[in-house]
Every structure is written in structure tokens, then in C-alpha cells.
Coordinates of N, CA and C and ligand atoms in Angstrom, one line a residue:
X1 N 0.8 -1.2 0.0 CA 0.0 0.0 0.0 C 0.9 1.3 0.0
X2 N 0.7 2.1 -1.0 CA 1.4 3.3 -1.1 C 0.4 4.4 -1.2
X3 N 0.2 5.1 0.0 CA -1.0 6.0 0.1 C -0.5 7.4 0.4
X4 N -1.4 8.3 0.1 CA -1.2 9.7 0.4 C -2.5 10.3 1.0
X5 N -2.4 11.0 2.1 CA -3.6 11.7 2.7 C -3.5 13.2 2.3
X6 N -4.6 13.7 1.8 CA -4.7 15.1 1.3 C -5.8 15.7 2.0
X7 N -5.6 16.9 2.6 CA -6.7 17.6 3.2 C -6.1 18.9 4.0
X8 N -7.0 19.8 4.3 CA -6.6 21.0 5.0 C -6.0 20.7 6.4
X9 N -5.4 21.8 7.0 CA -4.9 21.6 8.3 C -6.0 21.2 9.2
X10 N -5.8 20.2 10.1 CA -6.8 19.7 11.0 C -7.9 18.9 10.4
X11 N -7.8 18.4 9.1 CA -8.8 17.6 8.5 C -8.9 16.3 9.1
X12 N -7.9 15.8 9.8 CA -7.9 14.5 10.4 C -6.9 13.6 9.8
X13 N -5.9 14.1 9.1 CA -4.9 13.3 8.4 C -4.1 12.4 9.4
X14 N -3.6 13.1 10.4 CA -2.8 12.4 11.4 C -3.6 11.4 12.1
X15 N -4.8 11.7 12.5 CA -5.7 10.8 13.2 C -5.9 9.5 12.4
X16 N -6.2 9.7 11.1 CA -6.5 8.5 10.2 C -5.2 7.8 9.9
X17 N -4.1 8.6 9.8 CA -2.8 8.0 9.5 C -2.4 6.9 10.6
X18 N -2.7 7.3 11.9 CA -2.3 6.4 12.9 C -3.0 5.0 12.7
X19 N -4.2 5.1 12.4 CA -5.0 3.8 12.2 C -4.5 3.1 10.9
X20 N -4.4 3.8 9.8 CA -4.1 3.1 8.5 C -2.7 2.5 8.5
X21 N -1.7 3.2 9.2 CA -0.4 2.6 9.2 C -0.3 1.3 10.1
X22 N -1.1 1.3 11.2 CA -1.2 0.1 12.0 C -1.9 -1.0 11.2
X23 N -2.9 -0.6 10.5 CA -3.7 -1.6 9.8 C -2.9 -2.3 8.7
X24 N -2.2 -1.5 7.9 CA -1.4 -2.0 6.8 C 0.0 -2.4 7.1
X25 N 0.5 -2.0 8.3 CA 1.9 -2.3 8.6 C 2.9 -1.5 7.8
X26 N 2.5 -0.3 7.6 CA 3.4 0.6 6.8 C 3.8 1.8 7.6
X27 N 4.9 2.5 7.3 CA 5.3 3.7 8.1 C 4.5 4.9 7.7
X28 N 4.3 5.8 8.6 CA 3.7 7.1 8.4 C 4.8 8.1 8.1
X29 N 4.8 8.7 6.9 CA 5.8 9.7 6.6 C 5.1 11.1 6.7
X30 N 5.2 11.7 7.8 CA 4.6 13.0 8.1 C 5.7 14.1 8.0
X31 N 5.6 14.9 7.0 CA 6.7 16.0 6.9 C 6.5 16.9 8.1
X32 N 5.3 17.1 8.5 CA 5.1 18.0 9.7 C 5.8 17.4 10.9
X33 N 5.7 16.1 11.2 CA 6.3 15.5 12.3 C 7.9 15.5 12.1
X34 N 8.3 15.3 10.9 CA 9.8 15.3 10.7 C 10.3 16.7 10.9
X35 N 9.6 17.7 10.5 CA 10.1 19.1 10.8 C 10.1 19.4 12.3
X36 N 9.0 18.9 13.0 CA 8.9 19.2 14.5 C 10.1 18.5 15.2
X37 N 10.5 17.3 14.7 CA 11.6 16.6 15.3 C 12.9 17.4 15.1
X38 N 13.0 18.1 14.0 CA 14.2 18.9 13.7 C 14.2 20.1 14.7
X39 N 13.0 20.7 14.9 CA 12.8 21.8 15.8 C 13.3 21.4 17.2
X40 N 12.8 20.2 17.6 CA 13.0 19.8 19.0 C 14.5 19.5 19.1
X41 N 15.2 19.0 18.1 CA 16.6 18.7 18.2 C 17.5 19.9 18.1
X42 N 16.8 21.1 17.7 CA 17.5 22.4 17.7 C 18.5 22.4 16.5
X43 N 18.3 21.7 15.4 CA 19.2 21.8 14.3 C 19.0 23.1 13.5
X44 N 19.9 23.4 12.6 CA 19.8 24.6 11.8 C 18.5 24.5 11.0
X45 N 18.2 23.4 10.4 CA 17.0 23.2 9.6 C 15.8 23.5 10.5
X46 N 15.8 22.9 11.7 CA 14.7 23.1 12.7 C 14.5 24.6 13.0
X47 N 15.6 25.3 13.2 CA 15.5 26.7 13.5 C 14.8 27.5 12.4
X48 N 15.2 27.2 11.1 CA 14.6 27.9 10.0 C 13.2 27.5 9.8
X49 N 12.9 26.2 10.0 CA 11.5 25.7 9.8 C 10.6 26.2 10.8
X50 N 11.0 26.4 12.1 CA 10.1 26.8 13.1 C 9.6 28.2 12.8
X51 N 10.4 29.1 12.3 CA 9.9 30.5 12.0 C 8.8 30.4 10.9
X52 N 9.0 29.5 9.9 CA 8.0 29.4 8.8 C 6.8 28.8 9.4
X53 N 6.9 27.7 10.1 CA 5.7 27.0 10.7 C 4.9 27.9 11.6
X54 N 5.6 28.6 12.4 CA 4.9 29.5 13.4 C 4.1 30.6 12.7
X55 N 4.6 30.9 11.4 CA 3.9 32.0 10.7 C 2.7 31.5 9.9
X56 N 2.6 30.1 9.8 CA 1.6 29.5 9.0 C 1.9 29.3 7.6
X57 N 3.2 29.5 7.2 CA 3.6 29.4 5.8 C 4.1 27.9 5.5
X58 N 4.7 27.7 4.4 CA 5.2 26.4 4.0 C 6.7 26.5 3.9
X59 N 7.4 25.4 4.4 CA 8.8 25.3 4.3 C 9.2 25.0 2.8
X60 N 10.4 25.4 2.4 CA 10.7 25.4 1.0 C 10.6 24.0 0.4
X61 N 10.2 23.9 -0.8 CA 10.0 22.6 -1.5 C 11.3 21.9 -1.5
X62 N 12.5 22.5 -1.7 CA 13.8 21.8 -1.8 C 14.0 21.0 -0.5
X63 N 13.8 21.7 0.6 CA 14.1 21.1 1.9 C 13.2 19.8 2.1
X64 N 11.9 20.0 1.8 CA 10.9 19.0 2.0 C 11.2 17.8 1.1
X65 N 11.5 18.1 -0.2 CA 11.7 17.0 -1.2 C 13.0 16.2 -0.7
X66 N 14.0 16.9 -0.3 CA 15.3 16.2 0.1 C 15.0 15.3 1.3
X67 N 14.2 15.8 2.3 CA 13.9 15.0 3.5 C 13.1 13.7 3.1
X68 N 12.1 13.9 2.2 CA 11.3 12.7 1.8 C 12.1 11.7 1.0
X69 N 12.9 12.2 0.1 CA 13.7 11.3 -0.8 C 14.7 10.5 0.1
X70 N 15.2 11.1 1.2 CA 16.1 10.3 2.1 C 15.2 9.3 2.9
X71 N 14.1 9.7 3.4 CA 13.3 8.9 4.3 C 12.8 7.6 3.5
X72 N 12.5 7.8 2.2 CA 11.8 6.7 1.5 C 12.8 5.6 1.2
X73 N 14.1 5.9 1.4 CA 15.1 4.8 1.2 C 15.3 3.9 2.4
X74 N 14.6 4.2 3.5 CA 14.8 3.3 4.7 C 14.0 2.0 4.5
X75 N 14.6 0.9 5.0 CA 14.0 -0.4 4.7 C 12.5 -0.6 5.1
X76 N 12.1 0.2 6.1 CA 10.7 0.0 6.5 C 9.7 0.5 5.5
X77 N 10.2 1.2 4.4 CA 9.3 1.6 3.4 C 9.1 0.6 2.3
X78 N 9.8 -0.6 2.4 CA 9.7 -1.6 1.4 C 8.3 -2.1 1.2
X79 N 7.5 -2.4 2.3 CA 6.1 -2.9 2.0 C 5.1 -1.7 1.6
X80 N 5.6 -0.5 1.7 CA 4.7 0.6 1.4 C 4.9 1.8 2.3
X81 N 4.1 2.8 2.2 CA 4.2 4.0 3.0 C 3.0 4.8 3.0
X82 N 2.8 5.7 3.9 CA 1.7 6.6 3.9 C 2.2 8.0 4.1
X83 N 2.0 8.8 3.0 CA 2.4 10.3 3.1 C 1.3 11.0 3.8
X84 N 1.7 11.8 4.8 CA 0.7 12.6 5.6 C 1.2 14.0 5.5
X85 N 0.5 14.9 4.8 CA 1.0 16.3 4.7 C 2.0 16.5 3.6
X86 N 2.2 15.6 2.8 CA 3.2 15.6 1.6 C 2.6 14.8 0.5
X87 N 2.7 15.3 -0.8 CA 3.1 16.6 -1.2 C 2.1 17.7 -0.8
X88 N 2.5 18.9 -0.8 CA 1.7 20.0 -0.3 C 1.6 21.1 -1.4
X89 N 2.4 21.0 -2.4 CA 2.4 22.0 -3.5 C 2.6 21.2 -4.8
X90 N 2.2 21.8 -5.9 CA 2.4 21.2 -7.2 C 3.9 20.8 -7.5
X91 N 4.9 21.7 -7.2 CA 6.3 21.3 -7.4 C 6.6 20.1 -6.6
X92 N 6.1 19.9 -5.4 CA 6.4 18.7 -4.6 C 5.8 17.5 -5.3
X93 N 4.6 17.6 -5.8 CA 4.0 16.5 -6.4 C 4.8 16.1 -7.7
X94 N 5.2 17.1 -8.4 CA 6.0 16.9 -9.7 C 7.3 16.2 -9.3
X95 N 7.9 16.6 -8.2 CA 9.2 16.0 -7.8 C 9.0 14.5 -7.5
X96 N 7.9 14.2 -6.8 CA 7.6 12.8 -6.4 C 7.5 12.0 -7.7
X97 N 6.8 12.6 -8.7 CA 6.5 11.9 -9.9 C 7.9 11.7 -10.7
X98 N 8.7 12.7 -10.7 CA 10.0 12.6 -11.4 C 10.9 11.6 -10.7
X99 N 10.8 11.4 -9.4 CA 11.6 10.5 -8.7 C 11.0 9.1 -8.8
X100 N 9.9 8.9 -9.5 CA 9.3 7.6 -9.7 C 8.9 6.9 -8.4
X101 N 8.4 7.8 -7.5 CA 7.9 7.2 -6.2 C 6.4 7.1 -6.4
X102 N 5.9 5.9 -6.5 CA 4.5 5.7 -6.9 C 3.5 5.9 -5.7
X103 N 2.3 6.2 -6.1 CA 1.1 6.2 -5.2 C 0.0 5.3 -5.7
X104 N -0.5 4.4 -4.9 CA -1.6 3.6 -5.3 C -2.9 4.4 -5.1
X105 N -3.0 5.1 -4.0 CA -4.3 5.9 -3.8 C -4.0 7.2 -3.1
X106 N -4.7 8.2 -3.5 CA -4.7 9.5 -2.9 C -6.1 9.6 -2.2
X107 N -6.0 9.9 -0.9 CA -7.3 9.9 -0.1 C -7.5 11.3 0.4
X108 N -8.5 12.0 -0.2 CA -8.8 13.4 0.3 C -9.8 13.3 1.4
X109 N -9.4 14.0 2.5 CA -10.3 14.1 3.7 C -10.9 15.5 3.7
X110 N -12.1 15.6 3.3 CA -12.7 16.9 3.0 C -13.5 17.5 4.3
X111 N -13.0 18.6 4.8 CA -13.6 19.2 6.0 C -13.6 20.7 5.7
X112 N -14.8 21.4 6.1 CA -14.8 22.8 5.8 C -14.1 23.7 6.9
X113 N -13.8 24.9 6.5 CA -12.9 25.8 7.4 C -13.5 26.0 8.8
X114 N -14.8 26.1 8.9 CA -15.3 26.4 10.3 C -15.0 25.2 11.2
X115 N -15.2 24.0 10.7 CA -15.0 22.8 11.5 C -13.5 22.7 11.8
X116 N -12.6 23.1 10.8 CA -11.2 23.0 11.1 C -10.8 23.9 12.2
X117 N -11.3 25.1 12.3 CA -11.0 26.1 13.3 C -11.4 25.5 14.7
X118 N -12.6 24.9 14.7 CA -13.0 24.3 16.0 C -12.1 23.1 16.4
X119 N -11.6 22.4 15.4 CA -10.8 21.2 15.8 C -9.4 21.6 16.3
X120 N -8.8 22.6 15.6 CA -7.4 23.0 16.0 C -7.4 23.7 17.3
X121 N -8.4 24.4 17.6 CA -8.4 25.1 18.9 C -8.5 24.1 20.1
X122 N -9.0 22.9 19.8 CA -9.1 21.9 20.9 C -8.1 20.8 20.8
X123 N -7.2 20.8 19.8 CA -6.3 19.7 19.6 C -5.2 19.7 20.6
X124 N -4.8 18.6 21.1 CA -3.7 18.4 22.0 C -2.8 17.3 21.4
X125 N -1.5 17.4 21.4 CA -0.6 16.6 20.7 C 0.5 16.0 21.7
X126 N 0.8 14.7 21.4 CA 2.0 14.1 22.1 C 3.1 14.3 21.1
X127 N 4.0 15.2 21.4 CA 5.0 15.6 20.4 C 6.0 14.4 20.0
X128 N 6.5 13.6 21.0 CA 7.4 12.6 20.6 C 6.9 11.6 19.6
X129 N 5.6 11.3 19.7 CA 5.0 10.3 18.8 C 4.1 10.8 17.7
X130 N 3.7 12.1 17.8 CA 2.7 12.7 16.9 C 1.3 12.3 17.1
X131 N 1.0 11.5 18.2 CA -0.4 11.1 18.5 C -1.2 12.4 18.8
X132 N -2.4 12.4 18.2 CA -3.2 13.6 18.4 C -4.5 13.3 19.1
X133 N -5.0 14.2 19.9 CA -6.3 14.1 20.6 C -7.1 15.4 20.4
X134 N -8.3 15.4 20.8 CA -9.1 16.6 20.9 C -9.8 16.6 22.3
X135 N -9.8 17.8 22.9 CA -10.3 17.8 24.3 C -11.8 17.4 24.4
X136 N -12.5 17.6 23.3 CA -13.9 17.3 23.3 C -14.2 16.0 22.4
X137 N -13.7 16.0 21.1 CA -14.1 15.0 20.2 C -13.3 13.7 20.3
X138 N -12.1 13.8 20.8 CA -11.3 12.5 20.9 C -10.4 12.7 22.1
X139 N -10.9 12.7 23.3 CA -10.1 13.0 24.5 C -9.2 11.9 24.9
X140 N -8.1 12.2 25.5 CA -7.2 11.2 26.1 C -7.9 10.6 27.3
X141 N -7.5 9.4 27.7 CA -8.1 8.8 28.9 C -7.9 9.6 30.1
X142 N -6.7 10.2 30.3 CA -6.5 11.1 31.4 C -6.2 12.5 30.8
X143 N -7.0 13.5 31.2 CA -6.8 14.9 30.6 C -5.4 15.3 30.6
X144 N -4.9 15.8 29.4 CA -3.6 16.4 29.3 C -2.4 15.3 29.3
X145 N -2.8 14.0 29.2 CA -1.7 13.0 29.2 C -1.9 12.0 28.0
X146 N -0.8 11.6 27.4 CA -0.8 10.7 26.3 C -1.3 9.3 26.8
X147 N -2.2 8.6 26.1 CA -2.7 7.3 26.5 C -1.6 6.3 26.6
X148 N -0.6 6.3 25.8 CA 0.4 5.2 25.8 C 1.5 5.4 26.8
X149 N 2.0 6.7 26.8 CA 3.2 6.9 27.7 C 2.9 7.6 28.9
X150 N 1.7 8.3 29.0 CA 1.4 9.1 30.2 C 2.1 10.4 30.2
X151 N 2.8 10.7 29.1 CA 3.5 12.0 29.1 C 2.6 13.2 28.8
X152 N 3.1 14.4 29.0 CA 2.2 15.6 28.8 C 1.9 15.8 27.3
X153 N 0.6 16.3 27.1 CA 0.2 16.7 25.8 C 0.4 18.2 25.7
X154 N 0.5 18.7 24.4 CA 0.7 20.2 24.3 C -0.3 20.7 23.2
X155 N -0.5 22.0 23.3 CA -1.3 22.8 22.3 C -0.2 23.3 21.4
X156 N -0.2 22.9 20.1 CA 0.9 23.3 19.2 C 0.9 24.8 19.0
X157 N 2.2 25.3 18.8 CA 2.3 26.8 18.7 C 1.6 27.3 17.4
X158 N 1.5 26.4 16.4 CA 0.8 26.9 15.2 C -0.7 26.6 15.2
X159 N -1.3 26.2 16.3 CA -2.7 26.0 16.4 C -3.4 27.1 17.0
X160 N -2.8 28.3 17.2 CA -3.5 29.5 17.8 C -4.2 30.2 16.6
X161 N -5.2 30.9 16.9 CA -6.2 31.3 15.9 C -5.6 32.1 14.7
X162 N -4.7 33.1 14.9 CA -4.2 33.8 13.7 C -3.4 33.0 12.8
X163 N -2.6 32.0 13.4 CA -1.8 31.1 12.6 C -2.7 30.2 11.8
X164 N -3.7 29.7 12.4 CA -4.6 28.8 11.8 C -5.3 29.5 10.5
X165 N -5.7 30.7 10.7 CA -6.2 31.5 9.5 C -5.2 31.5 8.4
X166 N -4.0 31.8 8.7 CA -2.9 31.8 7.7 C -2.7 30.4 7.0
X167 N -2.7 29.4 7.9 CA -2.5 28.0 7.3 C -3.7 27.7 6.4
X168 N -4.9 28.1 6.7 CA -6.0 27.8 5.8 C -5.9 28.5 4.5
X169 N -5.4 29.8 4.6 CA -5.2 30.6 3.3 C -4.2 29.9 2.4
X170 N -3.1 29.5 3.1 CA -2.0 28.8 2.3 C -2.5 27.5 1.8
X171 N -3.3 26.8 2.5 CA -3.9 25.5 2.0 C -4.7 25.8 0.7
X172 N -5.6 26.7 0.8 CA -6.4 27.0 -0.4 C -5.6 27.4 -1.6
X173 N -4.6 28.2 -1.3 CA -3.8 28.8 -2.5 C -2.8 27.7 -3.0
X174 N -2.1 27.0 -2.2 CA -1.0 26.2 -2.6 C -1.2 24.6 -2.6
X175 N -2.1 24.2 -1.7 CA -2.3 22.7 -1.6 C -3.6 22.2 -2.3
X176 N -4.6 23.0 -2.2 CA -5.9 22.6 -2.8 C -5.8 22.3 -4.3
X177 N -4.9 23.0 -5.1 CA -4.7 22.6 -6.5 C -4.3 21.2 -6.7
X178 N -3.8 20.5 -5.7 CA -3.4 19.1 -5.8 C -4.6 18.2 -6.0
X179 N -5.8 18.7 -5.6 CA -7.0 17.9 -5.8 C -7.2 17.6 -7.3
X180 N -7.2 18.7 -8.1 CA -7.3 18.5 -9.6 C -6.2 17.8 -10.2
X181 N -5.0 18.0 -9.6 CA -3.7 17.3 -10.1 C -3.9 15.8 -10.0
X182 N -4.3 15.4 -8.8 CA -4.4 13.9 -8.6 C -5.7 13.3 -9.1
X183 N -6.7 14.1 -9.3 CA -7.9 13.6 -10.0 C -7.5 13.3 -11.5
X184 N -6.8 14.3 -12.1 CA -6.3 14.0 -13.5 C -5.4 12.8 -13.6
X185 N -4.5 12.7 -12.6 CA -3.6 11.6 -12.6 C -4.4 10.2 -12.5
X186 N -5.5 10.3 -11.7 CA -6.3 9.1 -11.6 C -7.0 8.8 -12.9
X187 N -7.5 9.8 -13.6 CA -8.1 9.6 -14.9 C -7.1 9.0 -15.9
X188 N -5.8 9.4 -15.7 CA -4.7 8.8 -16.6 C -4.3 7.4 -16.1
X189 N -4.8 6.9 -15.0 CA -4.5 5.6 -14.5 C -3.3 5.5 -13.6
X190 N -2.8 6.7 -13.1 CA -1.5 6.6 -12.3 C -1.8 6.3 -10.8
X191 N -3.0 6.7 -10.3 CA -3.4 6.4 -8.9 C -4.9 6.4 -8.8
X192 N -5.4 5.9 -7.7 CA -6.8 6.0 -7.4 C -7.0 7.3 -6.7
X193 N -8.2 7.9 -6.8 CA -8.5 9.1 -6.1 C -9.8 8.9 -5.3
X194 N -9.7 9.0 -4.0 CA -10.8 8.7 -3.1 C -11.1 9.9 -2.3
X195 N -12.4 10.4 -2.3 CA -12.7 11.5 -1.5 C -13.7 11.1 -0.4
X196 N -13.3 11.4 0.8 CA -14.1 11.0 2.0 C -14.5 12.3 2.7
X197 N -15.8 12.4 3.1 CA -16.3 13.5 3.9 C -15.7 13.3 5.3
X198 N -14.9 14.2 5.7 CA -14.1 14.0 7.0 C -14.9 14.4 8.2
X199 N -16.2 14.5 8.2 CA -17.0 14.9 9.3 C -17.8 13.7 9.8
X200 N -17.8 13.5 11.1 CA -18.5 12.3 11.7 C -17.5 11.7 12.6
X201 N -17.9 10.5 13.2 CA -17.0 9.8 14.1 C -15.7 9.3 13.5
X202 N -14.6 9.4 14.2 CA -13.3 9.0 13.7 C -13.4 7.5 13.2
X203 N -14.1 6.7 13.9 CA -14.2 5.3 13.5 C -15.0 5.1 12.2
X204 N -16.0 5.9 12.1 CA -16.8 5.8 10.9 C -16.0 6.2 9.6
X205 N -15.2 7.2 9.8 CA -14.3 7.7 8.7 C -13.3 6.6 8.4
X206 N -12.7 6.0 9.4 CA -11.8 4.8 9.2 C -12.5 3.7 8.4
X207 N -13.7 3.4 8.8 CA -14.4 2.3 8.0 C -14.6 2.7 6.6
X208 N -15.0 3.9 6.3 CA -15.2 4.4 4.9 C -13.9 4.3 4.1
X209 N -12.8 4.7 4.7 CA -11.5 4.7 4.0 C -11.2 3.2 3.6
X210 N -11.3 2.4 4.7 CA -10.9 0.9 4.4 C -11.8 0.3 3.4
X211 N -13.1 0.6 3.4 CA -14.1 0.1 2.4 C -13.7 0.5 1.0
X212 N -13.3 1.8 0.9 CA -12.9 2.3 -0.4 C -11.6 1.6 -0.9
X213 N -10.7 1.5 0.0 CA -9.4 0.9 -0.4 C -9.5 -0.6 -0.7
X214 N -10.5 -1.2 -0.2 CA -10.6 -2.7 -0.5 C -11.4 -3.0 -1.7
X215 N -12.0 -1.9 -2.4 CA -12.6 -2.1 -3.7 C -11.6 -1.9 -4.8
X216 N -11.8 -2.6 -5.9 CA -10.8 -2.4 -7.1 C -11.2 -1.2 -7.9
Ligands
LIG1 P1 1.5 19.4 9.5 O1 1.9 18.9 10.8 O2 1.5 18.5 8.4 O3 0.1 20.1 9.7 P2 -1.3 20.2 8.8 O4 -1.3 19.6 7.5 O5 -1.7 21.6 8.9 O6 -2.1 19.1 9.5 P3 -2.4 19.0 11.0 O7 -1.3 18.2 11.6 O8 -2.6 20.4 11.6 O9 -3.8 18.3 11.0 P4 -4.3 16.8 10.6 O10 -5.0 16.9 9.3 O11 -3.2 15.8 10.8 O12 -5.4 16.7 11.7 P5 -5.4 15.8 13.0 O13 -5.6 14.4 12.7 O14 -4.3 16.2 14.0 O15 2.4 20.7 9.1 C1 2.7 21.7 10.0 C2 3.5 22.8 9.3 O16 4.8 22.2 8.8 C3 2.9 23.4 8.0 O17 2.1 24.5 8.3 C4 4.2 23.8 7.2 O18 4.7 25.0 7.7 C5 5.2 22.7 7.5 N1 5.1 21.6 6.5 C6 4.7 20.3 6.8 N2 4.7 19.6 5.7 C7 5.1 20.4 4.7 C8 5.3 20.3 3.3 N3 5.1 19.1 2.7 N4 5.7 21.3 2.6 C9 6.0 22.5 3.2 N5 5.8 22.8 4.5 C10 5.4 21.7 5.2 O19 -6.9 16.3 13.6 C11 -7.0 17.6 14.1 C12 -7.9 17.6 15.3 O20 -9.2 17.2 15.0 C13 -7.4 16.7 16.4 O21 -7.6 17.3 17.7 C14 -8.2 15.4 16.3 O22 -8.4 14.7 17.5 C15 -9.6 16.0 15.8 N6 -10.3 15.1 14.9 C16 -9.8 14.3 13.9 N7 -10.8 13.7 13.3 C17 -11.9 14.1 13.8 C18 -13.3 13.8 13.5 N8 -13.7 13.0 12.6 N9 -14.2 14.5 14.3 C19 -13.9 15.4 15.2 N10 -12.6 15.7 15.5 C20 -11.6 15.1 14.8

């Protein structure tokens, strides 16, 4: 399974990625998580990326493409992979295609902006693992603590209202054009294109994605 999740900030990509990667035994390649790991490690790349992420913009295509090209060579990607938050621009998608890194299915999780704002204001994250919760819609067993490790959850720096508005604007301008790009690629037989309404219970959305993936 070589999958890509496409959708706005807070559409539920990370939430569904946790489930799908466990189900198919494939790694999650989240460029957002990879960048946050660099920020945490205090690398030069992390310092540059943090400024861009906190402003709601996108990190440069060259940095992202180099990171993914290196990650995809790891042996755990042999049985497949799931891209979460990548590609995010047309040049990133074209670089993927040029590098002959295939996608079996692109899964769009469609959620409107009002719902996204509600979700991100209540999201809490376990930074070391990328596991996400919502204080109301998907709460951890113990408030403020990760279910698996019991460590603290945080409200991401880029989940505050003004940054979310900028992330949404950037999504509509630079990432949403990938919808038409991958629909056309599907028509040409390069990948399947699956559109799921991302509103409703997390488990219901999981079932819909699995049902779509299991049809030919
Ligand atoms: P990244 O970390 O990829 O952020 P994002 O795409 O904005 O996505 P999020 O992680 O915010 O949301 P999600 O869709 O995973 O939703 P989640 O499952 O958490 O990127 C961060 C930044 O890094 C970017 O802004 C950019 O600067 C940079 N970057 C990353 N990749 C890049 C790239 N390729 N190129 C350039 N720059 C890049 O869910 C959200 C909340 O909703 C959670 O609280 C969850 O519990 C809840 N929820 C989930 N599903 C449901 C449901 N069905 N009902 C109710 N609540 C739900």
C-alpha cells in the first residue's frame, strides 16, 4: 500500500494515519512530524523551519523533497508507506513523480474551514510520537496525558487562531490545487482518487476509507 492523505490543516490526516499505518503495517511519513523533530533537536533546519511553521507558511520545496527522498530509502518503506501532509504543492507532487515514487491511492479528507478552526483550537498533541487528541471530540483517557506513555500533551504553537487562519489561506492557495492534479492523474490511470467527507465519528471515517481501499 502506497498511500497519500490530502486535506486541510486539522482535517484528520494524522488521526487517520495512525489507524491506517497500523492496519497495513506501513510507516507514516509526516513531513510536519519530521520538521517538528528537527525543531526539537535544535538543528539549523529546525530553527529555519520553526519560523516558517509558526507564521503558518510552507517550508521550502527543496528542503521537503530532500527530506522525503532520504526517508523513502529506509527499509521500513519496502512494503509501502503513507504520506501525511506531503506533497503539499504542485512542485512537490511533480518532484515525487520525477523520482518515480508511486502512489496507489490519494485519499482526500474533506472538511470545511469552520470545522477546522473548531478542531485545531481543541487539539492536543503528544510531540514525541505525533499522536493527536481533541479535548472534546477525541479526548485522552487522562486529561492532558498521552494514552500510551502518560507524558504531557501540548497545544501546538501553530494551532493558535491567527496562525490557523494563515494556514487555511496557504492550504487553499497552494495545496488545494493538488485535488485537480491527482484527479487528473487518476483519470490517466496513475493512482486512485478517493474523496471522503471527513466529518463524523473517527471510527466511521476509518471504516469508509478501508471500504474504499478494499474495492478495485
Ligand atoms: P502538519 O503537521 O502537516 O500540519 P497540517 O497539514 O496543517 O495538519 P495537521 O497536523 O494540523 O492536521 P491533521 O489533518 O493531521 O489533523 P489531526 O488528525 O491532527 O504541518 C505543519 C507545518 O509544517 C505546516 O504548516 C508547514 O509550515 C510545515 N510543513 C509540513 N509539511 C510540509 C510540506 N510538505 N511542505 C511545506 N511545508 C510543510 O486532527 C485535528 C484535530 O481534530 C485533532 O484534535 C483530532 O483529534 C480532531 N479530529 C480528527 N478527526 C476528527 C473527527 N472525525 N471529528 C472530530 N474531531 C476530529
